[in-house]
Amino acid sequence: MLQRILGTVAGIIVAVVVISLCQKVSQLFYPMPPGLDMKNKEALGAWFKTLPVGASLLLLAGYFLGSAAGGATAALIAKNLWSSVIVGSVLTVAGIANVVMIP
């Protein structure tokens, strides 16, 4: 049981780290405009609408790689696939929350 919990937690951590690294790489190619307030949801949403398709593809690739890495980590540590399902579910809920929170 402990191995399954540790596998799930490790999978989530690995997924978040990979997604964060991919977002940092994306910001190298598509930097935020100077003076953009991250707390201003309307300004953030307006900036997102101006981003090219490449920025969206990099974001999508980051979530794909993060999900794959997190699921694989969870499965390897926990020795079952249910931990991977939990990691995928957590990432899905987090992704939906991101979409809902940014206009």
Short mmCIF file of N, CA and C in Angstrom, two decimals:
data_model
loop_
_atom_site.label_atom_id
_atom_site.label_comp_id
_atom_site.label_asym_id
_atom_site.label_seq_id
_atom_site.Cartn_x
_atom_site.Cartn_y
_atom_site.Cartn_z
N MET A 1 0.82 -1.20 0.00
CA MET A 1 0.00 0.00 0.00
C MET A 1 0.87 1.27 0.00
N LEU A 2 1.89 1.28 0.84
CA LEU A 2 2.79 2.42 0.91
C LEU A 2 3.50 2.64 -0.42
N GLN A 3 3.85 1.54 -1.08
CA GLN A 3 4.53 1.64 -2.37
C GLN A 3 3.61 2.30 -3.40
N ARG A 4 2.33 2.00 -3.36
CA ARG A 4 1.37 2.62 -4.30
C ARG A 4 1.23 4.11 -4.04
N ILE A 5 1.16 4.48 -2.77
CA ILE A 5 1.05 5.90 -2.41
C ILE A 5 2.30 6.65 -2.84
N LEU A 6 3.46 6.08 -2.53
CA LEU A 6 4.71 6.73 -2.93
C LEU A 6 4.84 6.84 -4.44
N GLY A 7 4.43 5.81 -5.15
CA GLY A 7 4.47 5.84 -6.60
C GLY A 7 3.58 6.93 -7.18
N THR A 8 2.38 7.07 -6.60
CA THR A 8 1.46 8.09 -7.07
C THR A 8 2.00 9.49 -6.79
N VAL A 9 2.51 9.71 -5.59
CA VAL A 9 3.05 11.03 -5.24
C VAL A 9 4.27 11.34 -6.10
N ALA A 10 5.15 10.37 -6.27
CA ALA A 10 6.34 10.58 -7.11
C ALA A 10 5.93 10.87 -8.55
N GLY A 11 4.92 10.19 -9.04
CA GLY A 11 4.44 10.42 -10.41
C GLY A 11 3.91 11.83 -10.59
N ILE A 12 3.16 12.31 -9.61
CA ILE A 12 2.64 13.68 -9.69
C ILE A 12 3.78 14.69 -9.66
N ILE A 13 4.75 14.46 -8.79
CA ILE A 13 5.90 15.38 -8.68
C ILE A 13 6.68 15.40 -10.00
N VAL A 14 6.95 14.24 -10.56
CA VAL A 14 7.69 14.17 -11.82
C VAL A 14 6.90 14.88 -12.94
N ALA A 15 5.60 14.65 -12.98
CA ALA A 15 4.78 15.29 -14.01
C ALA A 15 4.83 16.81 -13.89
N VAL A 16 4.69 17.32 -12.69
CA VAL A 16 4.70 18.77 -12.48
C VAL A 16 6.06 19.36 -12.86
N VAL A 17 7.13 18.68 -12.51
CA VAL A 17 8.47 19.16 -12.85
C VAL A 17 8.68 19.18 -14.37
N VAL A 18 8.27 18.12 -15.05
CA VAL A 18 8.44 18.07 -16.51
C VAL A 18 7.59 19.14 -17.18
N ILE A 19 6.35 19.31 -16.75
CA ILE A 19 5.48 20.34 -17.32
C ILE A 19 6.08 21.73 -17.08
N SER A 20 6.58 21.95 -15.89
CA SER A 20 7.18 23.26 -15.57
C SER A 20 8.42 23.53 -16.43
N LEU A 21 9.25 22.53 -16.62
CA LEU A 21 10.44 22.69 -17.46
C LEU A 21 10.05 22.98 -18.91
N CYS A 22 9.03 22.31 -19.40
CA CYS A 22 8.58 22.56 -20.78
C CYS A 22 8.01 23.96 -20.91
N GLN A 23 7.33 24.44 -19.89
CA GLN A 23 6.81 25.81 -19.93
C GLN A 23 7.95 26.83 -19.91
N LYS A 24 9.01 26.54 -19.16
CA LYS A 24 10.17 27.44 -19.15
C LYS A 24 10.82 27.48 -20.53
N VAL A 25 10.93 26.34 -21.19
CA VAL A 25 11.49 26.31 -22.54
C VAL A 25 10.58 27.08 -23.49
N SER A 26 9.28 26.94 -23.34
CA SER A 26 8.34 27.68 -24.18
C SER A 26 8.51 29.18 -24.01
N GLN A 27 8.79 29.61 -22.78
CA GLN A 27 8.96 31.04 -22.53
C GLN A 27 10.24 31.59 -23.17
N LEU A 28 11.20 30.73 -23.44
CA LEU A 28 12.39 31.17 -24.15
C LEU A 28 12.04 31.57 -25.58
N PHE A 29 11.13 30.81 -26.21
CA PHE A 29 10.73 31.09 -27.58
C PHE A 29 9.63 32.15 -27.67
N TYR A 30 8.74 32.15 -26.69
CA TYR A 30 7.60 33.07 -26.68
C TYR A 30 7.53 33.78 -25.32
N PRO A 31 8.41 34.76 -25.10
CA PRO A 31 8.46 35.41 -23.79
C PRO A 31 7.22 36.29 -23.54
N MET A 32 6.93 36.47 -22.25
CA MET A 32 5.82 37.34 -21.87
C MET A 32 6.21 38.78 -22.14
N PRO A 33 5.22 39.60 -22.48
CA PRO A 33 5.54 41.01 -22.69
C PRO A 33 5.96 41.67 -21.38
N PRO A 34 6.87 42.63 -21.43
CA PRO A 34 7.30 43.29 -20.20
C PRO A 34 6.13 44.02 -19.54
N GLY A 35 6.06 43.90 -18.23
CA GLY A 35 5.03 44.59 -17.47
C GLY A 35 3.72 43.84 -17.36
N LEU A 36 3.64 42.62 -17.89
CA LEU A 36 2.40 41.85 -17.80
C LEU A 36 2.20 41.39 -16.36
N ASP A 37 1.05 41.72 -15.79
CA ASP A 37 0.72 41.33 -14.42
C ASP A 37 0.06 39.95 -14.45
N MET A 38 0.73 38.96 -13.84
CA MET A 38 0.22 37.60 -13.83
C MET A 38 -1.07 37.46 -13.01
N LYS A 39 -1.36 38.43 -12.17
CA LYS A 39 -2.58 38.38 -11.36
C LYS A 39 -3.78 38.97 -12.09
N ASN A 40 -3.54 39.69 -13.18
CA ASN A 40 -4.60 40.28 -13.97
C ASN A 40 -5.06 39.26 -15.02
N LYS A 41 -6.16 38.58 -14.73
CA LYS A 41 -6.62 37.50 -15.59
C LYS A 41 -7.03 37.98 -16.97
N GLU A 42 -7.60 39.16 -17.05
CA GLU A 42 -8.02 39.68 -18.35
C GLU A 42 -6.82 39.97 -19.24
N ALA A 43 -5.79 40.59 -18.67
CA ALA A 43 -4.58 40.88 -19.46
C ALA A 43 -3.88 39.59 -19.87
N LEU A 44 -3.86 38.63 -18.96
CA LEU A 44 -3.25 37.34 -19.26
C LEU A 44 -4.01 36.63 -20.37
N GLY A 45 -5.33 36.65 -20.30
CA GLY A 45 -6.15 36.04 -21.34
C GLY A 45 -5.97 36.72 -22.69
N ALA A 46 -5.86 38.06 -22.68
CA ALA A 46 -5.63 38.79 -23.93
C ALA A 46 -4.29 38.43 -24.53
N TRP A 47 -3.27 38.26 -23.69
CA TRP A 47 -1.94 37.87 -24.20
C TRP A 47 -1.99 36.47 -24.79
N PHE A 48 -2.69 35.55 -24.10
CA PHE A 48 -2.78 34.18 -24.61
C PHE A 48 -3.41 34.14 -26.00
N LYS A 49 -4.37 35.03 -26.25
CA LYS A 49 -5.05 35.04 -27.55
C LYS A 49 -4.12 35.49 -28.67
N THR A 50 -3.05 36.21 -28.33
CA THR A 50 -2.13 36.69 -29.37
C THR A 50 -0.99 35.72 -29.65
N LEU A 51 -0.88 34.67 -28.84
CA LEU A 51 0.23 33.73 -29.03
C LEU A 51 0.07 32.92 -30.31
N PRO A 52 1.16 32.61 -30.99
CA PRO A 52 1.07 31.79 -32.21
C PRO A 52 0.79 30.32 -31.88
N VAL A 53 0.49 29.58 -32.90
CA VAL A 53 0.16 28.16 -32.75
C VAL A 53 1.33 27.39 -32.13
N GLY A 54 2.55 27.78 -32.45
CA GLY A 54 3.73 27.10 -31.90
C GLY A 54 3.75 27.12 -30.38
N ALA A 55 3.30 28.20 -29.77
CA ALA A 55 3.27 28.29 -28.32
C ALA A 55 2.26 27.29 -27.75
N SER A 56 1.13 27.16 -28.40
CA SER A 56 0.12 26.20 -27.95
C SER A 56 0.61 24.77 -28.12
N LEU A 57 1.32 24.52 -29.20
CA LEU A 57 1.86 23.18 -29.43
C LEU A 57 2.93 22.82 -28.39
N LEU A 58 3.76 23.80 -28.03
CA LEU A 58 4.76 23.54 -26.98
C LEU A 58 4.08 23.27 -25.64
N LEU A 59 3.02 24.00 -25.35
CA LEU A 59 2.28 23.77 -24.11
C LEU A 59 1.65 22.38 -24.11
N LEU A 60 1.05 22.01 -25.22
CA LEU A 60 0.45 20.69 -25.35
C LEU A 60 1.50 19.59 -25.23
N ALA A 61 2.65 19.79 -25.85
CA ALA A 61 3.74 18.81 -25.76
C ALA A 61 4.23 18.68 -24.33
N GLY A 62 4.29 19.79 -23.60
CA GLY A 62 4.71 19.74 -22.21
C GLY A 62 3.76 18.92 -21.36
N TYR A 63 2.47 19.11 -21.57
CA TYR A 63 1.49 18.32 -20.81
C TYR A 63 1.55 16.85 -21.20
N PHE A 64 1.77 16.58 -22.48
CA PHE A 64 1.90 15.19 -22.91
C PHE A 64 3.12 14.53 -22.28
N LEU A 65 4.27 15.21 -22.37
CA LEU A 65 5.50 14.64 -21.80
C LEU A 65 5.40 14.50 -20.28
N GLY A 66 4.82 15.49 -19.63
CA GLY A 66 4.65 15.42 -18.18
C GLY A 66 3.75 14.29 -17.77
N SER A 67 2.65 14.12 -18.49
CA SER A 67 1.72 13.03 -18.17
C SER A 67 2.38 11.67 -18.40
N ALA A 68 3.10 11.56 -19.50
CA ALA A 68 3.78 10.29 -19.80
C ALA A 68 4.84 9.97 -18.75
N ALA A 69 5.65 10.97 -18.41
CA ALA A 69 6.71 10.75 -17.43
C ALA A 69 6.13 10.46 -16.05
N GLY A 70 5.10 11.21 -15.67
CA GLY A 70 4.48 10.98 -14.37
C GLY A 70 3.80 9.62 -14.27
N GLY A 71 3.10 9.25 -15.33
CA GLY A 71 2.44 7.94 -15.34
C GLY A 71 3.45 6.79 -15.32
N ALA A 72 4.51 6.93 -16.08
CA ALA A 72 5.54 5.88 -16.11
C ALA A 72 6.23 5.77 -14.75
N THR A 73 6.52 6.91 -14.14
CA THR A 73 7.15 6.90 -12.81
C THR A 73 6.25 6.21 -11.79
N ALA A 74 4.97 6.58 -11.80
CA ALA A 74 4.02 5.98 -10.86
C ALA A 74 3.91 4.48 -11.08
N ALA A 75 3.83 4.06 -12.32
CA ALA A 75 3.69 2.63 -12.62
C ALA A 75 4.94 1.84 -12.21
N LEU A 76 6.10 2.43 -12.45
CA LEU A 76 7.35 1.72 -12.10
C LEU A 76 7.53 1.58 -10.59
N ILE A 77 7.20 2.62 -9.87
CA ILE A 77 7.39 2.57 -8.41
C ILE A 77 6.29 1.74 -7.75
N ALA A 78 5.05 1.95 -8.16
CA ALA A 78 3.92 1.29 -7.50
C ALA A 78 3.71 -0.14 -8.00
N LYS A 79 4.27 -0.46 -9.14
CA LYS A 79 4.12 -1.79 -9.74
C LYS A 79 2.68 -2.11 -10.13
N ASN A 80 1.88 -1.07 -10.40
CA ASN A 80 0.54 -1.28 -10.93
C ASN A 80 0.15 -0.07 -11.77
N LEU A 81 -0.89 -0.22 -12.55
CA LEU A 81 -1.30 0.87 -13.44
C LEU A 81 -2.29 1.83 -12.80
N TRP A 82 -2.90 1.45 -11.69
CA TRP A 82 -3.88 2.34 -11.05
C TRP A 82 -3.23 3.63 -10.57
N SER A 83 -2.00 3.56 -10.16
CA SER A 83 -1.30 4.78 -9.76
C SER A 83 -1.15 5.73 -10.94
N SER A 84 -0.93 5.18 -12.11
CA SER A 84 -0.85 6.01 -13.32
C SER A 84 -2.19 6.65 -13.64
N VAL A 85 -3.27 5.92 -13.41
CA VAL A 85 -4.60 6.46 -13.64
C VAL A 85 -4.87 7.63 -12.69
N ILE A 86 -4.44 7.50 -11.46
CA ILE A 86 -4.62 8.57 -10.49
C ILE A 86 -3.81 9.80 -10.90
N VAL A 87 -2.57 9.59 -11.33
CA VAL A 87 -1.74 10.71 -11.79
C VAL A 87 -2.41 11.39 -12.97
N GLY A 88 -2.89 10.62 -13.93
CA GLY A 88 -3.57 11.19 -15.08
C GLY A 88 -4.82 11.95 -14.70
N SER A 89 -5.56 11.44 -13.72
CA SER A 89 -6.78 12.11 -13.26
C SER A 89 -6.45 13.44 -12.59
N VAL A 90 -5.43 13.45 -11.76
CA VAL A 90 -5.02 14.69 -11.08
C VAL A 90 -4.60 15.73 -12.12
N LEU A 91 -3.83 15.31 -13.12
CA LEU A 91 -3.39 16.24 -14.16
C LEU A 91 -4.56 16.75 -15.00
N THR A 92 -5.54 15.89 -15.25
CA THR A 92 -6.71 16.32 -16.00
C THR A 92 -7.50 17.37 -15.24
N VAL A 93 -7.70 17.15 -13.95
CA VAL A 93 -8.41 18.14 -13.12
C VAL A 93 -7.63 19.45 -13.07
N ALA A 94 -6.33 19.36 -12.95
CA ALA A 94 -5.50 20.58 -12.91
C ALA A 94 -5.57 21.32 -14.25
N GLY A 95 -5.58 20.59 -15.35
CA GLY A 95 -5.69 21.22 -16.66
C GLY A 95 -7.03 21.92 -16.86
N ILE A 96 -8.10 21.27 -16.41
CA ILE A 96 -9.42 21.89 -16.49
C ILE A 96 -9.47 23.13 -15.63
N ALA A 97 -8.89 23.07 -14.45
CA ALA A 97 -8.86 24.25 -13.57
C ALA A 97 -8.11 25.40 -14.23
N ASN A 98 -7.00 25.12 -14.93
CA ASN A 98 -6.25 26.16 -15.64
C ASN A 98 -7.10 26.81 -16.72
N VAL A 99 -7.82 25.99 -17.47
CA VAL A 99 -8.65 26.52 -18.55
C VAL A 99 -9.78 27.38 -18.00
N VAL A 100 -10.37 26.97 -16.90
CA VAL A 100 -11.49 27.70 -16.31
C VAL A 100 -11.02 29.00 -15.67
N MET A 101 -9.84 29.01 -15.07
CA MET A 101 -9.37 30.18 -14.34
C MET A 101 -8.87 31.31 -15.24
N ILE A 102 -8.43 30.99 -16.46
CA ILE A 102 -7.91 32.02 -17.36
C ILE A 102 -8.98 32.30 -18.43
N PRO A 103 -9.43 33.54 -18.52
CA PRO A 103 -10.51 33.85 -19.47
C PRO A 103 -10.08 33.70 -20.93
#
